[in-house]
PDB file of C-alpha atoms in Angstrom:
ATOM      1  CA  UNK A   1      66.446  82.833  38.230  1.00 30.00           C
ATOM      2  CA  UNK A   2      68.846  83.095  41.085  1.00 36.00           C
ATOM      3  CA  UNK A   3      70.782  79.978  41.823  1.00 38.00           C
ATOM      4  CA  UNK A   4      74.497  79.704  41.517  1.00 36.00           C
ATOM      5  CA  UNK A   5      74.838  76.925  38.993  1.00 37.00           C
ATOM      6  CA  UNK A   6      78.614  76.991  38.959  1.00 38.00           C
ATOM      7  CA  UNK A   7      80.383  73.901  40.248  1.00 41.00           C
ATOM      8  CA  UNK A   8      81.982  73.940  43.644  1.00 41.00           C
ATOM      9  CA  UNK A   9      85.141  75.986  44.080  1.00 44.00           C
ATOM     10  CA  UNK A  10      88.402  74.194  43.324  1.00 45.00           C
ATOM     11  CA  UNK A  11      89.354  71.990  46.255  1.00 47.00           C
ATOM     12  CA  UNK A  12      85.928  72.291  47.882  1.00 56.00           C
ATOM     13  CA  UNK A  13      83.649  69.298  48.279  1.00 67.00           C
ATOM     14  CA  UNK A  14      80.458  69.793  46.310  1.00 86.00           C
ATOM     15  CA  UNK A  15      77.050  69.193  47.774  1.00 92.00           C
ATOM     16  CA  UNK A  16      75.365  65.901  46.991  1.00 94.00           C
ATOM     17  CA  UNK A  17      71.664  65.194  46.537  1.00 92.00           C
ATOM     18  CA  UNK A  18      71.794  63.469  49.919  1.00 95.00           C
ATOM     19  CA  UNK A  19      73.178  66.679  51.485  1.00 95.00           C
ATOM     20  CA  UNK A  20      70.339  68.638  49.870  1.00 95.00           C
ATOM     21  CA  UNK A  21      67.753  66.182  51.203  1.00 94.00           C
ATOM     22  CA  UNK A  22      69.274  66.117  54.698  1.00 96.00           C
ATOM     23  CA  UNK A  23      69.349  69.900  54.990  1.00 97.00           C
ATOM     24  CA  UNK A  24      65.872  70.314  53.468  1.00 96.00           C
ATOM     25  CA  UNK A  25      64.467  67.735  55.907  1.00 95.00           C
ATOM     26  CA  UNK A  26      65.968  69.644  58.837  1.00 96.00           C
ATOM     27  CA  UNK A  27      64.308  72.899  57.766  1.00 96.00           C
ATOM     28  CA  UNK A  28      60.997  71.203  57.026  1.00 94.00           C
ATOM     29  CA  UNK A  29      60.970  69.600  60.467  1.00 94.00           C
ATOM     30  CA  UNK A  30      61.560  73.033  62.001  1.00 94.00           C
ATOM     31  CA  UNK A  31      58.695  74.407  59.865  1.00 93.00           C
ATOM     32  CA  UNK A  32      56.287  71.743  61.159  1.00 88.00           C
ATOM     33  CA  UNK A  33      57.230  72.074  64.828  1.00 84.00           C
ATOM     34  CA  UNK A  34      54.449  73.520  66.920  1.00 77.00           C
ATOM     35  CA  UNK A  35      50.711  73.221  66.701  1.00 79.00           C
ATOM     36  CA  UNK A  36      48.802  74.610  63.761  1.00 81.00           C
ATOM     37  CA  UNK A  37      51.722  74.574  61.331  1.00 86.00           C
ATOM     38  CA  UNK A  38      50.362  74.677  57.786  1.00 89.00           C
ATOM     39  CA  UNK A  39      51.175  71.879  55.377  1.00 86.00           C
ATOM     40  CA  UNK A  40      54.170  72.350  53.182  1.00 88.00           C
ATOM     41  CA  UNK A  41      54.993  70.175  50.218  1.00 86.00           C
ATOM     42  CA  UNK A  42      58.360  70.123  48.497  1.00 88.00           C
ATOM     43  CA  UNK A  43      58.554  68.537  45.099  1.00 87.00           C
ATOM     44  CA  UNK A  44      61.552  68.169  42.833  1.00 88.00           C
ATOM     45  CA  UNK A  45      60.177  68.230  39.292  1.00 87.00           C
ATOM     46  CA  UNK A  46      61.738  68.071  35.886  1.00 88.00           C
ATOM     47  CA  UNK A  47      61.058  70.969  33.505  1.00 87.00           C
ATOM     48  CA  UNK A  48      57.662  70.700  31.759  1.00 86.00           C
ATOM     49  CA  UNK A  49      56.576  67.857  34.049  1.00 83.00           C
ATOM     50  CA  UNK A  50      53.247  67.604  35.814  1.00 82.00           C
ATOM     51  CA  UNK A  51      53.495  68.028  39.546  1.00 76.00           C
ATOM     52  CA  UNK A  52      51.502  65.469  41.542  1.00 72.00           C
ATOM     53  CA  UNK A  53      49.915  66.642  44.768  1.00 71.00           C
ATOM     54  CA  UNK A  54      50.119  64.078  47.546  1.00 70.00           C
ATOM     55  CA  UNK A  55      48.413  65.215  50.714  1.00 67.00           C
ATOM     56  CA  UNK A  56      49.587  63.504  53.904  1.00 65.00           C
ATOM     57  CA  UNK A  57      46.922  61.320  55.480  1.00 65.00           C
ATOM     58  CA  UNK A  58      44.840  60.952  52.311  1.00 67.00           C
ATOM     59  CA  UNK A  59      44.934  57.528  50.708  1.00 66.00           C
ATOM     60  CA  UNK A  60      42.601  55.013  49.132  1.00 64.00           C
ATOM     61  CA  UNK A  61      42.531  51.254  49.155  1.00 62.00           C
ATOM     62  CA  UNK A  62      43.237  48.608  51.746  1.00 61.00           C
ATOM     63  CA  UNK A  63      45.907  50.595  53.591  1.00 60.00           C
ATOM     64  CA  UNK A  64      43.800  53.678  54.173  1.00 56.00           C
ATOM     65  CA  UNK A  65      40.377  55.181  54.452  1.00 56.00           C
ATOM     66  CA  UNK A  66      38.154  56.678  53.175  1.00 53.00           C
ATOM     67  CA  UNK A  67      37.452  54.296  50.357  1.00 56.00           C
ATOM     68  CA  UNK A  68      35.139  56.405  48.210  1.00 66.00           C
ATOM     69  CA  UNK A  69      36.208  60.031  48.509  1.00 69.00           C
ATOM     70  CA  UNK A  70      37.183  62.841  50.805  1.00 67.00           C
ATOM     71  CA  UNK A  71      37.044  66.614  51.021  1.00 73.00           C
ATOM     72  CA  UNK A  72      39.751  68.413  52.926  1.00 72.00           C
ATOM     73  CA  UNK A  73      40.436  72.064  53.424  1.00 75.00           C
ATOM     74  CA  UNK A  74      44.148  72.313  52.831  1.00 75.00           C
ATOM     75  CA  UNK A  75      45.991  75.375  53.972  1.00 81.00           C
ATOM     76  CA  UNK A  76      49.588  75.194  53.071  1.00 86.00           C
ATOM     77  CA  UNK A  77      52.390  75.927  50.705  1.00 90.00           C
ATOM     78  CA  UNK A  78      54.047  74.072  47.880  1.00 89.00           C
ATOM     79  CA  UNK A  79      57.665  74.489  46.886  1.00 92.00           C
ATOM     80  CA  UNK A  80      58.664  73.066  43.524  1.00 91.00           C
ATOM     81  CA  UNK A  81      62.383  72.793  42.790  1.00 93.00           C
ATOM     82  CA  UNK A  82      63.733  72.284  39.270  1.00 92.00           C
ATOM     83  CA  UNK A  83      65.079  68.732  39.142  1.00 91.00           C
ATOM     84  CA  UNK A  84      67.691  69.602  36.485  1.00 93.00           C
ATOM     85  CA  UNK A  85      69.791  71.711  38.853  1.00 94.00           C
ATOM     86  CA  UNK A  86      72.921  70.787  40.757  1.00 94.00           C
ATOM     87  CA  UNK A  87      72.400  70.080  44.481  1.00 95.00           C
ATOM     88  CA  UNK A  88      73.855  73.499  45.416  1.00 95.00           C
ATOM     89  CA  UNK A  89      71.309  75.219  43.198  1.00 95.00           C
ATOM     90  CA  UNK A  90      68.489  72.994  44.433  1.00 95.00           C
ATOM     91  CA  UNK A  91      69.349  73.813  48.034  1.00 97.00           C
ATOM     92  CA  UNK A  92      69.575  77.548  47.365  1.00 96.00           C
ATOM     93  CA  UNK A  93      66.240  77.485  45.523  1.00 96.00           C
ATOM     94  CA  UNK A  94      64.573  75.427  48.234  1.00 97.00           C
ATOM     95  CA  UNK A  95      65.797  77.715  51.016  1.00 97.00           C
ATOM     96  CA  UNK A  96      64.848  80.834  49.059  1.00 97.00           C
ATOM     97  CA  UNK A  97      61.335  79.507  48.451  1.00 96.00           C
ATOM     98  CA  UNK A  98      61.045  78.389  52.083  1.00 97.00           C
ATOM     99  CA  UNK A  99      61.912  81.976  52.981  1.00 96.00           C
ATOM    100  CA  UNK A 100      58.982  83.126  50.842  1.00 95.00           C
ATOM    101  CA  UNK A 101      56.674  80.580  52.501  1.00 94.00           C
ATOM    102  CA  UNK A 102      57.834  81.693  55.949  1.00 94.00           C
ATOM    103  CA  UNK A 103      57.145  85.306  55.037  1.00 94.00           C
ATOM    104  CA  UNK A 104      53.669  84.407  53.728  1.00 92.00           C
ATOM    105  CA  UNK A 105      52.974  82.344  56.855  1.00 91.00           C
ATOM    106  CA  UNK A 106      53.799  85.394  58.987  1.00 91.00           C
ATOM    107  CA  UNK A 107      51.847  87.783  56.730  1.00 90.00           C
ATOM    108  CA  UNK A 108      48.658  85.852  55.885  1.00 83.00           C
ATOM    109  CA  UNK A 109      46.743  88.924  54.739  1.00 81.00           C
ATOM    110  CA  UNK A 110      48.999  89.578  51.823  1.00 74.00           C
ATOM    111  CA  UNK A 111      52.613  89.974  50.957  1.00 72.00           C
ATOM    112  CA  UNK A 112      54.316  93.034  49.629  1.00 89.00           C
ATOM    113  CA  UNK A 113      56.584  91.848  46.792  1.00 92.00           C
ATOM    114  CA  UNK A 114      59.790  93.647  47.771  1.00 95.00           C
ATOM    115  CA  UNK A 115      59.402  92.817  51.467  1.00 95.00           C
ATOM    116  CA  UNK A 116      58.719  89.164  50.578  1.00 95.00           C
ATOM    117  CA  UNK A 117      61.824  89.062  48.403  1.00 96.00           C
ATOM    118  CA  UNK A 118      63.940  90.656  51.126  1.00 97.00           C
ATOM    119  CA  UNK A 119      62.706  88.062  53.618  1.00 96.00           C
ATOM    120  CA  UNK A 120      63.466  85.200  51.228  1.00 97.00           C
ATOM    121  CA  UNK A 121      66.979  86.499  50.503  1.00 98.00           C
ATOM    122  CA  UNK A 122      67.818  86.934  54.175  1.00 98.00           C
ATOM    123  CA  UNK A 123      66.333  83.551  55.071  1.00 98.00           C
ATOM    124  CA  UNK A 124      68.350  81.600  52.547  1.00 97.00           C
ATOM    125  CA  UNK A 125      71.619  83.477  53.092  1.00 98.00           C
ATOM    126  CA  UNK A 126      71.347  82.961  56.841  1.00 98.00           C
ATOM    127  CA  UNK A 127      70.458  79.290  56.390  1.00 98.00           C
ATOM    128  CA  UNK A 128      73.412  78.710  54.038  1.00 97.00           C
ATOM    129  CA  UNK A 129      75.685  80.333  56.612  1.00 96.00           C
ATOM    130  CA  UNK A 130      74.198  78.219  59.411  1.00 97.00           C
ATOM    131  CA  UNK A 131      74.911  75.108  57.340  1.00 97.00           C
ATOM    132  CA  UNK A 132      78.563  76.115  56.857  1.00 95.00           C
ATOM    133  CA  UNK A 133      77.984  76.868  53.177  1.00 96.00           C
ATOM    134  CA  UNK A 134      79.454  80.358  53.186  1.00 95.00           C
ATOM    135  CA  UNK A 135      80.997  80.035  49.717  1.00 94.00           C
ATOM    136  CA  UNK A 136      77.601  79.219  48.262  1.00 95.00           C
ATOM    137  CA  UNK A 137      76.075  82.172  50.129  1.00 96.00           C
ATOM    138  CA  UNK A 138      78.767  84.475  48.691  1.00 95.00           C
ATOM    139  CA  UNK A 139      78.071  83.211  45.170  1.00 94.00           C
ATOM    140  CA  UNK A 140      74.330  83.645  45.590  1.00 96.00           C
ATOM    141  CA  UNK A 141      74.719  87.182  46.957  1.00 96.00           C
ATOM    142  CA  UNK A 142      76.990  88.043  44.035  1.00 94.00           C
ATOM    143  CA  UNK A 143      74.363  86.713  41.607  1.00 94.00           C
ATOM    144  CA  UNK A 144      71.697  88.815  43.321  1.00 95.00           C
ATOM    145  CA  UNK A 145      73.747  91.985  42.996  1.00 93.00           C
ATOM    146  CA  UNK A 146      73.678  91.467  39.227  1.00 93.00           C
ATOM    147  CA  UNK A 147      69.883  91.112  39.057  1.00 92.00           C
ATOM    148  CA  UNK A 148      68.156  93.998  37.281  1.00 92.00           C
ATOM    149  CA  UNK A 149      64.592  92.673  37.443  1.00 94.00           C
ATOM    150  CA  UNK A 150      62.090  93.667  40.090  1.00 94.00           C
ATOM    151  CA  UNK A 151      61.492  92.871  42.905  1.00 95.00           C
ATOM    152  CA  UNK A 152      65.092  91.605  43.273  1.00 95.00           C
ATOM    153  CA  UNK A 153      66.709  94.925  42.422  1.00 95.00           C
ATOM    154  CA  UNK A 154      64.667  96.853  44.991  1.00 97.00           C
ATOM    155  CA  UNK A 155      65.066  94.140  47.626  1.00 97.00           C
ATOM    156  CA  UNK A 156      68.853  94.146  47.250  1.00 96.00           C
ATOM    157  CA  UNK A 157      68.913  97.956  47.462  1.00 96.00           C
ATOM    158  CA  UNK A 158      66.864  97.903  50.667  1.00 97.00           C
ATOM    159  CA  UNK A 159      69.063  95.200  52.201  1.00 97.00           C
ATOM    160  CA  UNK A 160      72.246  97.240  51.756  1.00 95.00           C
ATOM    161  CA  UNK A 161      72.733  97.867  55.477  1.00 96.00           C
ATOM    162  CA  UNK A 162      71.515  94.502  56.795  1.00 97.00           C
ATOM    163  CA  UNK A 163      74.349  92.563  58.507  1.00 96.00           C
ATOM    164  CA  UNK A 164      73.653  89.261  56.725  1.00 97.00           C
ATOM    165  CA  UNK A 165      73.539  90.961  53.340  1.00 97.00           C
ATOM    166  CA  UNK A 166      76.682  92.987  54.090  1.00 95.00           C
ATOM    167  CA  UNK A 167      78.537  89.831  55.128  1.00 95.00           C
ATOM    168  CA  UNK A 168      77.802  87.865  51.964  1.00 96.00           C
ATOM    169  CA  UNK A 169      77.716  90.643  49.389  1.00 94.00           C
ATOM    170  CA  UNK A 170      80.976  92.253  50.421  1.00 86.00           C
ATOM    171  CA  UNK A 171      83.814  91.847  47.896  1.00 77.00           C
ATOM    172  CA  UNK A 172      86.222  91.822  50.862  1.00 69.00           C
ATOM    173  CA  UNK A 173      85.322  88.410  52.268  1.00 66.00           C
ATOM    174  CA  UNK A 174      87.034  86.826  55.251  1.00 59.00           C
TER     175      UNK A 174
END
């Protein structure tokens, strides 16, 4: 799909699963800040695995009620990350998908595919930069420039003049 699966650059410390979890937690806490924030679930799943849905506040048995059943209207988003990927790829995927969820949250009446892809690309490149992971952002931007499938191709073309895109897609990096 998109993620840079290459190992860390020579001499650079690679991301660990703990780094991925720490950064993801930070962004999820920011997502949930404020009243009325929709639920968001993030699941790391192995290929071909079933994905369980655990809704916060719903449990059965002695530690929670109701005991018989419950109906809840759940408005939210689910991000599923491939559990076979390296932490760098997991983080990039998570941030990209969180960018999609953020776009959908801000456009509840429907998302235009290219605009949604542009938003996701900008979100994850900016987040990687904010986390000091510029090399990963450069690799991801380079991978995106090689994408020929839609909506990626059109999104990249429309991002050509955006400062974040220009920073990370430029062959002349600082």
